[in-house]
Amino acid sequence: MNKINNSLMAILAALSIGQLHAQSIKGEATLAERYSAVRLANGYYQLSLPAGNYRIFEGNSPREINYDQPILEAAGNVIISAEADERKFFSIVAAPGDTVVVSERLIALKGPSNFRDLGGIRTTNGKYTTWGAFYRSDALASVADTDFPYFESTGIKSVYDLRSQLEVNEKPDNLPASAKWIHFPIFEEGADSKEMKAIMQKVMSGNLTTAEAGELLAEVNHKFVADRLDRFKTLIPQLMDGDDAVLFHCTAGKDRTGFTAALILSILGVDRETILNEYTMTNYYTIDKVQRTLTQGTLSNYAQANGGLLSLMTVDRTYLEAAFDEIDKQYGGVDNFIRNGLGITDEKRKMYMERYTL
């Protein structure tokens, strides 16, 4: 930590990726899914289905499902074989007109722990966000070259890196040649230096409380709306106007990335409670990494007495709620915010919904 920068987000990133010692964390799947798919270690898929009779079809993309012949008929949970480096999408048909497409939400690469698909999330009009269109992740420096074929099977052609130049320099992304890296920092270098010096003094002295950590991260999310809206106003159309799948990430994949995901889901008509539940899935997916820091934290000599470090390493719905509160305060709700804050017309939003929901 000798190279700690004064940038607010650089410090938060360092605290969030498992460099600190924490006492405990409870990982809970907060996003309710009636049908789900998990990719097993051997590349096979486990589909979790409620009791019933189903016909299951598969394809290499959600819009290219082969409905000529089901791959199997099932009455509950099933295991489906697949190659280790290919991604599959499954259409689960319970009855005519009752069809749901699923795939793995977590893209389980050897390095990143928070790489996930924003597809399959129910909207307020009864549709679901399209799988394989938008991906969110933590930093990608640890992606193994051997995972490139699986990475490429996601269809991702553009990777938007929301980190500062300092973060990029320390841990540049490792990407296959097929993915274009685009640097799009949300925060400027050197911002909030006085505030962060005070926070780091507390960390080093062991006096950072849970309340202070929570207030800090809530303020970060508040600033996304109050101070950094122009960045997101430019970013969102770039993510949503392209023809291919995109991935956006920061270091921990929770704050800058979490707010970006919340904006996309809001535009597509997902209700706020579901968005908050998707946001807190970070704790569920990163629990293993956090637990490893319990005995391997490089700052454990400083961190043992810091009750607030766990809050910095994880997410809480109150952090993202701080951004929504500012949206409500300034714009009177998310719909007006999308129109007047992000500058997305109702016609453009309708186009996004038609394109990215099924």
Tab-separated table of C-alpha atoms in Angstrom:
chain	number	residue	atom	x	y	z
A	1	MET	CA	0.000	0.000	0.000
A	2	ASN	CA	3.007	2.323	-0.347
A	3	LYS	CA	1.551	3.643	-3.602
A	4	ILE	CA	-1.805	4.682	-2.190
A	5	ASN	CA	-3.140	7.515	-4.294
A	6	ASN	CA	-5.258	10.361	-3.010
A	7	SER	CA	-8.061	9.408	-5.373
A	8	LEU	CA	-11.235	8.401	-3.577
A	9	MET	CA	-11.985	5.515	-5.898
A	10	ALA	CA	-8.429	4.217	-6.004
A	11	ILE	CA	-8.439	3.854	-2.233
A	12	LEU	CA	-11.857	2.224	-2.174
A	13	ALA	CA	-10.783	-0.181	-4.882
A	14	ALA	CA	-7.713	-1.234	-2.942
A	15	LEU	CA	-9.840	-1.830	0.128
A	16	SER	CA	-12.442	-3.764	-1.795
A	17	ILE	CA	-10.524	-6.454	-3.641
A	18	GLY	CA	-9.400	-8.554	-0.750
A	19	GLN	CA	-6.271	-6.786	0.457
A	20	LEU	CA	-7.691	-6.364	3.948
A	21	HIS	CA	-8.511	-8.553	6.909
A	22	ALA	CA	-12.181	-8.753	7.879
A	23	GLN	CA	-13.935	-10.723	10.594
A	24	SER	CA	-16.930	-12.254	8.839
A	25	ILE	CA	-19.321	-11.942	5.946
A	26	LYS	CA	-22.606	-13.582	5.107
A	27	GLY	CA	-23.117	-14.255	1.411
A	28	GLU	CA	-26.763	-14.541	0.444
A	29	ALA	CA	-28.428	-14.908	-2.949
A	30	THR	CA	-30.639	-11.821	-2.877
A	31	LEU	CA	-31.897	-12.002	-6.475
A	32	ALA	CA	-34.874	-14.350	-6.622
A	33	GLU	CA	-34.927	-16.580	-9.711
A	34	ARG	CA	-37.573	-19.227	-10.304
A	35	TYR	CA	-35.456	-20.881	-12.992
A	36	SER	CA	-31.688	-20.755	-12.916
A	37	ALA	CA	-28.584	-22.286	-14.468
A	38	VAL	CA	-25.205	-22.858	-12.856
A	39	ARG	CA	-22.101	-23.852	-14.745
A	40	LEU	CA	-20.274	-26.663	-12.988
A	41	ALA	CA	-16.509	-27.093	-12.781
A	42	ASN	CA	-16.473	-29.573	-15.680
A	43	GLY	CA	-18.391	-27.177	-17.932
A	44	TYR	CA	-21.706	-28.989	-17.544
A	45	TYR	CA	-24.851	-27.055	-16.623
A	46	GLN	CA	-27.147	-27.651	-13.688
A	47	LEU	CA	-30.638	-26.289	-14.268
A	48	SER	CA	-32.714	-25.658	-11.150
A	49	LEU	CA	-36.421	-25.950	-11.922
A	50	PRO	CA	-39.503	-26.000	-9.706
A	51	ALA	CA	-41.598	-29.145	-9.743
A	52	GLY	CA	-43.388	-29.574	-13.076
A	53	ASN	CA	-43.015	-30.916	-16.591
A	54	TYR	CA	-40.699	-29.099	-18.954
A	55	ARG	CA	-39.311	-29.311	-22.439
A	56	ILE	CA	-35.805	-27.878	-22.694
A	57	PHE	CA	-34.261	-26.453	-25.857
A	58	GLU	CA	-30.760	-25.035	-26.269
A	59	GLY	CA	-28.771	-22.658	-28.429
A	60	ASN	CA	-25.579	-20.637	-28.600
A	61	SER	CA	-27.392	-17.341	-28.024
A	62	PRO	CA	-30.741	-16.391	-26.469
A	63	ARG	CA	-32.132	-15.414	-29.873
A	64	GLU	CA	-30.846	-18.521	-31.643
A	65	ILE	CA	-32.502	-21.312	-29.666
A	66	ASN	CA	-33.200	-24.428	-31.740
A	67	TYR	CA	-36.875	-25.189	-31.162
A	68	ASP	CA	-37.058	-28.025	-33.710
A	69	GLN	CA	-36.476	-30.688	-31.069
A	70	PRO	CA	-36.072	-30.458	-27.284
A	71	ILE	CA	-32.759	-31.741	-25.953
A	72	LEU	CA	-34.669	-33.360	-23.098
A	73	GLU	CA	-37.873	-33.378	-21.103
A	74	ALA	CA	-37.596	-32.937	-17.350
A	75	ALA	CA	-39.712	-32.843	-14.218
A	76	GLY	CA	-37.178	-31.047	-12.014
A	77	ASN	CA	-33.475	-30.254	-11.679
A	78	VAL	CA	-31.262	-31.620	-14.445
A	79	ILE	CA	-27.603	-31.765	-15.487
A	80	ILE	CA	-26.815	-30.984	-19.134
A	81	SER	CA	-23.464	-31.696	-20.738
A	82	ALA	CA	-21.497	-28.989	-22.551
A	83	GLU	CA	-17.972	-28.317	-23.674
A	84	ALA	CA	-15.783	-26.547	-21.143
A	85	ASP	CA	-15.166	-23.520	-23.381
A	86	GLU	CA	-18.646	-22.922	-24.785
A	87	ARG	CA	-21.557	-21.013	-23.341
A	88	LYS	CA	-25.085	-22.334	-23.760
A	89	PHE	CA	-28.543	-20.805	-23.405
A	90	PHE	CA	-31.580	-22.888	-22.505
A	91	SER	CA	-35.242	-22.263	-23.213
A	92	ILE	CA	-37.474	-23.854	-20.594
A	93	VAL	CA	-40.995	-24.441	-21.865
A	94	ALA	CA	-43.598	-25.359	-19.262
A	95	ALA	CA	-46.612	-24.828	-21.527
A	96	PRO	CA	-47.382	-22.939	-24.742
A	97	GLY	CA	-46.697	-19.286	-24.023
A	98	ASP	CA	-44.865	-20.058	-20.772
A	99	THR	CA	-41.207	-19.913	-21.805
A	100	VAL	CA	-38.145	-18.681	-19.948
A	101	VAL	CA	-34.569	-18.499	-21.241
A	102	VAL	CA	-31.734	-19.122	-18.764
A	103	SER	CA	-27.963	-19.360	-18.728
A	104	GLU	CA	-25.275	-19.051	-16.080
A	105	ARG	CA	-25.328	-15.707	-14.334
A	106	LEU	CA	-21.815	-16.014	-12.916
A	107	ILE	CA	-19.136	-16.269	-15.595
A	108	ALA	CA	-16.783	-18.444	-13.567
A	109	LEU	CA	-13.297	-17.613	-14.774
A	110	LYS	CA	-10.241	-18.577	-12.762
A	111	GLY	CA	-9.430	-15.016	-11.687
A	112	PRO	CA	-12.385	-12.618	-11.375
A	113	SER	CA	-15.023	-13.449	-8.769
A	114	ASN	CA	-17.726	-10.922	-9.674
A	115	PHE	CA	-18.077	-11.409	-13.460
A	116	ARG	CA	-21.773	-11.789	-14.190
A	117	ASP	CA	-24.487	-11.463	-16.811
A	118	LEU	CA	-27.336	-8.968	-16.387
A	119	GLY	CA	-29.744	-11.161	-18.356
A	120	GLY	CA	-32.819	-12.999	-17.138
A	121	ILE	CA	-34.033	-10.269	-14.767
A	122	ARG	CA	-37.775	-9.697	-14.793
A	123	THR	CA	-39.082	-6.259	-15.793
A	124	THR	CA	-42.250	-4.543	-14.649
A	125	ASN	CA	-44.032	-5.458	-17.900
A	126	GLY	CA	-43.418	-9.179	-17.431
A	127	LYS	CA	-40.494	-9.547	-19.823
A	128	TYR	CA	-36.892	-10.475	-18.989
A	129	THR	CA	-33.650	-8.694	-19.734
A	130	THR	CA	-31.773	-10.371	-22.577
A	131	TRP	CA	-28.964	-12.737	-21.677
A	132	GLY	CA	-25.565	-12.168	-23.225
A	133	ALA	CA	-25.944	-8.422	-23.840
A	134	PHE	CA	-24.512	-6.706	-20.747
A	135	TYR	CA	-21.872	-8.074	-18.410
A	136	ARG	CA	-20.484	-6.549	-15.224
A	137	SER	CA	-17.276	-7.563	-13.483
A	138	ASP	CA	-14.462	-6.841	-11.114
A	139	ALA	CA	-10.943	-6.261	-12.479
A	140	LEU	CA	-9.756	-8.559	-15.270
A	141	ALA	CA	-5.997	-8.577	-14.703
A	142	SER	CA	-6.222	-12.104	-13.288
A	143	VAL	CA	-8.034	-13.637	-16.276
A	144	ALA	CA	-6.041	-16.693	-17.354
A	145	ASP	CA	-5.118	-17.133	-21.003
A	146	THR	CA	-6.615	-20.618	-20.791
A	147	ASP	CA	-10.003	-19.005	-20.108
A	148	PHE	CA	-9.934	-16.957	-23.313
A	149	PRO	CA	-12.073	-19.457	-25.300
A	150	TYR	CA	-14.808	-19.366	-22.652
A	151	PHE	CA	-14.514	-15.570	-22.448
A	152	GLU	CA	-14.908	-15.319	-26.216
A	153	SER	CA	-17.970	-17.580	-26.120
A	154	THR	CA	-19.797	-14.816	-24.228
A	155	GLY	CA	-19.726	-12.688	-27.371
A	156	ILE	CA	-18.116	-9.737	-25.588
A	157	LYS	CA	-16.444	-7.455	-28.107
A	158	SER	CA	-15.947	-4.295	-26.018
A	159	VAL	CA	-14.674	-3.957	-22.448
A	160	TYR	CA	-15.221	-0.620	-20.706
A	161	ASP	CA	-12.745	-0.102	-17.890
A	162	LEU	CA	-14.147	2.412	-15.382
A	163	ARG	CA	-11.013	2.540	-13.226
A	164	SER	CA	-8.581	5.392	-12.791
A	165	GLN	CA	-5.306	5.463	-14.693
A	166	LEU	CA	-3.505	4.539	-11.468
A	167	GLU	CA	-5.594	1.391	-11.081
A	168	VAL	CA	-5.104	0.486	-14.723
A	169	ASN	CA	-1.344	0.947	-14.513
A	170	GLU	CA	-1.061	-1.279	-11.462
A	171	LYS	CA	-3.235	-4.083	-12.808
A	172	PRO	CA	-4.023	-3.851	-16.549
A	173	ASP	CA	-6.735	-6.102	-17.945
A	174	ASN	CA	-5.724	-9.377	-19.558
A	175	LEU	CA	-8.104	-9.829	-22.487
A	176	PRO	CA	-8.322	-11.965	-25.623
A	177	ALA	CA	-7.492	-10.175	-28.862
A	178	SER	CA	-11.158	-10.303	-29.895
A	179	ALA	CA	-12.156	-7.875	-27.107
A	180	LYS	CA	-11.520	-4.142	-27.526
A	181	TRP	CA	-10.401	-2.399	-24.331
A	182	ILE	CA	-11.900	1.060	-23.772
A	183	HIS	CA	-10.731	3.217	-20.882
A	184	PHE	CA	-13.598	5.230	-19.402
A	185	PRO	CA	-12.597	6.469	-15.919
A	186	ILE	CA	-15.480	7.690	-13.782
A	187	PHE	CA	-13.407	9.659	-11.300
A	188	GLU	CA	-10.562	12.054	-11.967
A	189	GLU	CA	-7.125	11.475	-10.509
A	190	GLY	CA	-6.464	13.252	-7.243
A	191	ALA	CA	-10.096	13.908	-6.379
A	192	ASP	CA	-11.180	14.097	-2.737
A	193	SER	CA	-7.597	13.929	-1.470
A	194	LYS	CA	-8.260	15.626	1.870
A	195	GLU	CA	-11.162	13.304	2.632
A	196	MET	CA	-9.205	10.198	1.699
A	197	LYS	CA	-6.147	11.164	3.701
A	198	ALA	CA	-8.388	11.323	6.750
A	199	ILE	CA	-9.894	7.935	5.942
A	200	MET	CA	-6.499	6.322	5.444
A	201	GLN	CA	-5.297	7.728	8.741
A	202	LYS	CA	-8.219	6.016	10.384
A	203	VAL	CA	-7.454	2.753	8.589
A	204	MET	CA	-3.805	2.795	9.615
A	205	SER	CA	-4.636	3.668	13.204
A	206	GLY	CA	-7.376	1.062	13.446
A	207	ASN	CA	-10.152	3.562	14.118
A	208	LEU	CA	-12.420	3.220	11.069
A	209	THR	CA	-15.904	2.379	12.301
A	210	THR	CA	-18.659	0.543	10.450
A	211	ALA	CA	-20.778	3.683	10.461
A	212	GLU	CA	-17.989	5.777	8.925
A	213	ALA	CA	-17.336	3.191	6.221
A	214	GLY	CA	-21.024	3.007	5.368
A	215	GLU	CA	-21.288	6.773	5.180
A	216	LEU	CA	-18.267	6.912	2.898
A	217	LEU	CA	-19.666	4.431	0.377
A	218	ALA	CA	-23.098	6.019	0.490
A	219	GLU	CA	-21.403	9.339	-0.324
A	220	VAL	CA	-19.573	7.737	-3.251
A	221	ASN	CA	-22.894	6.610	-4.729
A	222	HIS	CA	-24.445	10.000	-4.022
A	223	LYS	CA	-21.605	11.618	-5.979
A	224	PHE	CA	-22.344	9.460	-9.005
A	225	VAL	CA	-25.544	11.496	-9.422
A	226	ALA	CA	-24.518	14.803	-7.886
A	227	ASP	CA	-21.002	15.185	-9.341
A	228	ARG	CA	-20.328	12.571	-12.028
A	229	LEU	CA	-23.569	12.408	-13.971
A	230	ASP	CA	-21.947	13.694	-17.170
A	231	ARG	CA	-19.693	10.640	-17.225
A	232	PHE	CA	-22.624	8.240	-16.983
A	233	LYS	CA	-24.660	10.300	-19.450
A	234	THR	CA	-21.912	9.626	-21.988
A	235	LEU	CA	-21.230	6.052	-20.936
A	236	ILE	CA	-24.734	4.577	-21.046
A	237	PRO	CA	-25.452	5.229	-24.760
A	238	GLN	CA	-22.037	3.813	-25.641
A	239	LEU	CA	-22.913	0.625	-23.780
A	240	MET	CA	-26.431	0.322	-25.184
A	241	ASP	CA	-26.091	1.518	-28.784
A	242	GLY	CA	-23.591	-1.065	-30.025
A	243	ASP	CA	-24.332	-4.267	-31.913
A	244	ASP	CA	-22.313	-6.655	-29.753
A	245	ALA	CA	-22.162	-7.718	-26.126
A	246	VAL	CA	-20.323	-5.344	-23.796
A	247	LEU	CA	-18.649	-5.685	-20.424
A	248	PHE	CA	-18.037	-2.878	-17.951
A	249	HIS	CA	-15.986	-3.145	-14.802
A	250	CYS	CA	-14.021	-1.331	-12.135
A	251	THR	CA	-11.725	-2.949	-9.555
A	252	ALA	CA	-14.083	-4.654	-7.126
A	253	GLY	CA	-17.038	-4.564	-9.518
A	254	LYS	CA	-19.359	-3.134	-6.922
A	255	ASP	CA	-19.595	0.685	-6.782
A	256	ARG	CA	-18.878	2.293	-10.162
A	257	THR	CA	-19.921	-0.946	-11.839
A	258	GLY	CA	-22.926	-1.420	-9.570
A	259	PHE	CA	-24.320	2.016	-10.337
A	260	THR	CA	-23.799	1.518	-14.074
A	261	ALA	CA	-25.707	-1.768	-13.899
A	262	ALA	CA	-28.489	-0.062	-11.933
A	263	LEU	CA	-28.870	2.555	-14.666
A	264	ILE	CA	-29.114	-0.047	-17.434
A	265	LEU	CA	-31.679	-2.091	-15.524
A	266	SER	CA	-33.698	1.030	-14.719
A	267	ILE	CA	-33.799	2.006	-18.379
A	268	LEU	CA	-35.030	-1.496	-19.274
A	269	GLY	CA	-37.889	-1.279	-16.790
A	270	VAL	CA	-36.647	-3.322	-13.845
A	271	ASP	CA	-38.151	-2.177	-10.542
A	272	ARG	CA	-35.961	-0.605	-7.870
A	273	GLU	CA	-36.247	-3.440	-5.351
A	274	THR	CA	-35.041	-5.983	-7.906
A	275	ILE	CA	-32.183	-3.672	-8.885
A	276	LEU	CA	-31.118	-3.437	-5.245
A	277	ASN	CA	-31.284	-7.218	-4.974
A	278	GLU	CA	-29.094	-7.604	-8.044
A	279	TYR	CA	-26.664	-5.069	-6.593
A	280	THR	CA	-26.257	-6.976	-3.324
A	281	MET	CA	-25.506	-10.211	-5.193
A	282	THR	CA	-21.905	-8.976	-5.113
A	283	ASN	CA	-21.675	-10.244	-1.530
A	284	TYR	CA	-22.906	-13.667	-2.640
A	285	TYR	CA	-20.427	-14.007	-5.476
A	286	THR	CA	-17.379	-12.596	-3.691
A	287	ILE	CA	-17.728	-14.423	-0.388
A	288	ASP	CA	-14.934	-16.885	-1.186
A	289	LYS	CA	-12.485	-14.104	-1.993
A	290	VAL	CA	-13.417	-12.211	1.148
A	291	GLN	CA	-13.056	-15.321	3.286
A	292	ARG	CA	-9.580	-15.894	1.895
A	293	THR	CA	-8.592	-12.464	3.139
A	294	LEU	CA	-9.454	-13.503	6.678
A	295	THR	CA	-6.109	-15.282	6.915
A	296	GLN	CA	-4.199	-13.803	3.974
A	297	GLY	CA	-4.860	-10.060	4.332
A	298	THR	CA	-1.731	-8.052	3.673
A	299	LEU	CA	-2.918	-5.255	5.964
A	300	SER	CA	-4.046	-7.481	8.841
A	301	ASN	CA	-1.714	-5.722	11.278
A	302	TYR	CA	-3.674	-2.515	10.682
A	303	ALA	CA	-7.059	-3.965	9.946
A	304	GLN	CA	-7.830	-6.168	12.928
A	305	ALA	CA	-9.205	-3.248	14.921
A	306	ASN	CA	-11.061	-1.604	12.036
A	307	GLY	CA	-14.685	-2.608	12.343
A	308	GLY	CA	-15.509	-0.669	9.181
A	309	LEU	CA	-13.265	-2.595	6.824
A	310	LEU	CA	-15.852	-5.274	6.197
A	311	SER	CA	-18.241	-2.578	4.986
A	312	LEU	CA	-15.614	-1.304	2.558
A	313	MET	CA	-15.064	-4.796	1.154
A	314	THR	CA	-18.735	-5.540	0.541
A	315	VAL	CA	-21.944	-3.813	-0.519
A	316	ASP	CA	-25.048	-2.778	1.324
A	317	ARG	CA	-28.302	-1.723	-0.261
A	318	THR	CA	-28.089	1.616	1.560
A	319	TYR	CA	-25.087	2.548	-0.597
A	320	LEU	CA	-27.012	2.348	-3.859
A	321	GLU	CA	-30.106	3.762	-2.188
A	322	ALA	CA	-28.099	6.949	-1.596
A	323	ALA	CA	-27.841	7.355	-5.384
A	324	PHE	CA	-31.545	6.672	-5.852
A	325	ASP	CA	-32.360	9.160	-3.085
A	326	GLU	CA	-30.430	11.855	-4.962
A	327	ILE	CA	-32.234	10.890	-8.182
A	328	ASP	CA	-35.587	11.242	-6.436
A	329	LYS	CA	-34.550	14.538	-4.863
A	330	GLN	CA	-33.359	16.135	-8.085
A	331	TYR	CA	-35.721	14.576	-10.639
A	332	GLY	CA	-38.730	13.271	-8.747
A	333	GLY	CA	-38.174	9.664	-9.806
A	334	VAL	CA	-36.216	7.442	-12.123
A	335	ASP	CA	-38.336	8.010	-15.238
A	336	ASN	CA	-37.739	11.768	-15.203
A	337	PHE	CA	-34.091	11.113	-14.402
A	338	ILE	CA	-33.732	8.927	-17.484
A	339	ARG	CA	-35.321	11.639	-19.636
A	340	ASN	CA	-33.768	14.756	-18.140
A	341	GLY	CA	-30.679	13.495	-16.341
A	342	LEU	CA	-29.417	10.920	-18.822
A	343	GLY	CA	-31.010	12.624	-21.817
A	344	ILE	CA	-32.698	9.450	-23.106
A	345	THR	CA	-35.997	10.150	-24.842
A	346	ASP	CA	-39.040	7.983	-24.324
A	347	GLU	CA	-38.674	6.775	-27.910
A	348	LYS	CA	-35.047	5.799	-27.387
A	349	ARG	CA	-35.886	4.052	-24.143
A	350	LYS	CA	-38.657	2.101	-25.851
A	351	MET	CA	-36.151	1.025	-28.483
A	352	TYR	CA	-33.773	-0.176	-25.775
A	353	MET	CA	-36.567	-2.133	-24.123
A	354	GLU	CA	-37.559	-3.799	-27.374
A	355	ARG	CA	-33.952	-4.639	-28.140
A	356	TYR	CA	-32.810	-5.862	-24.741
A	357	THR	CA	-35.857	-7.619	-23.266
A	358	LEU	CA	-37.684	-10.777	-24.271
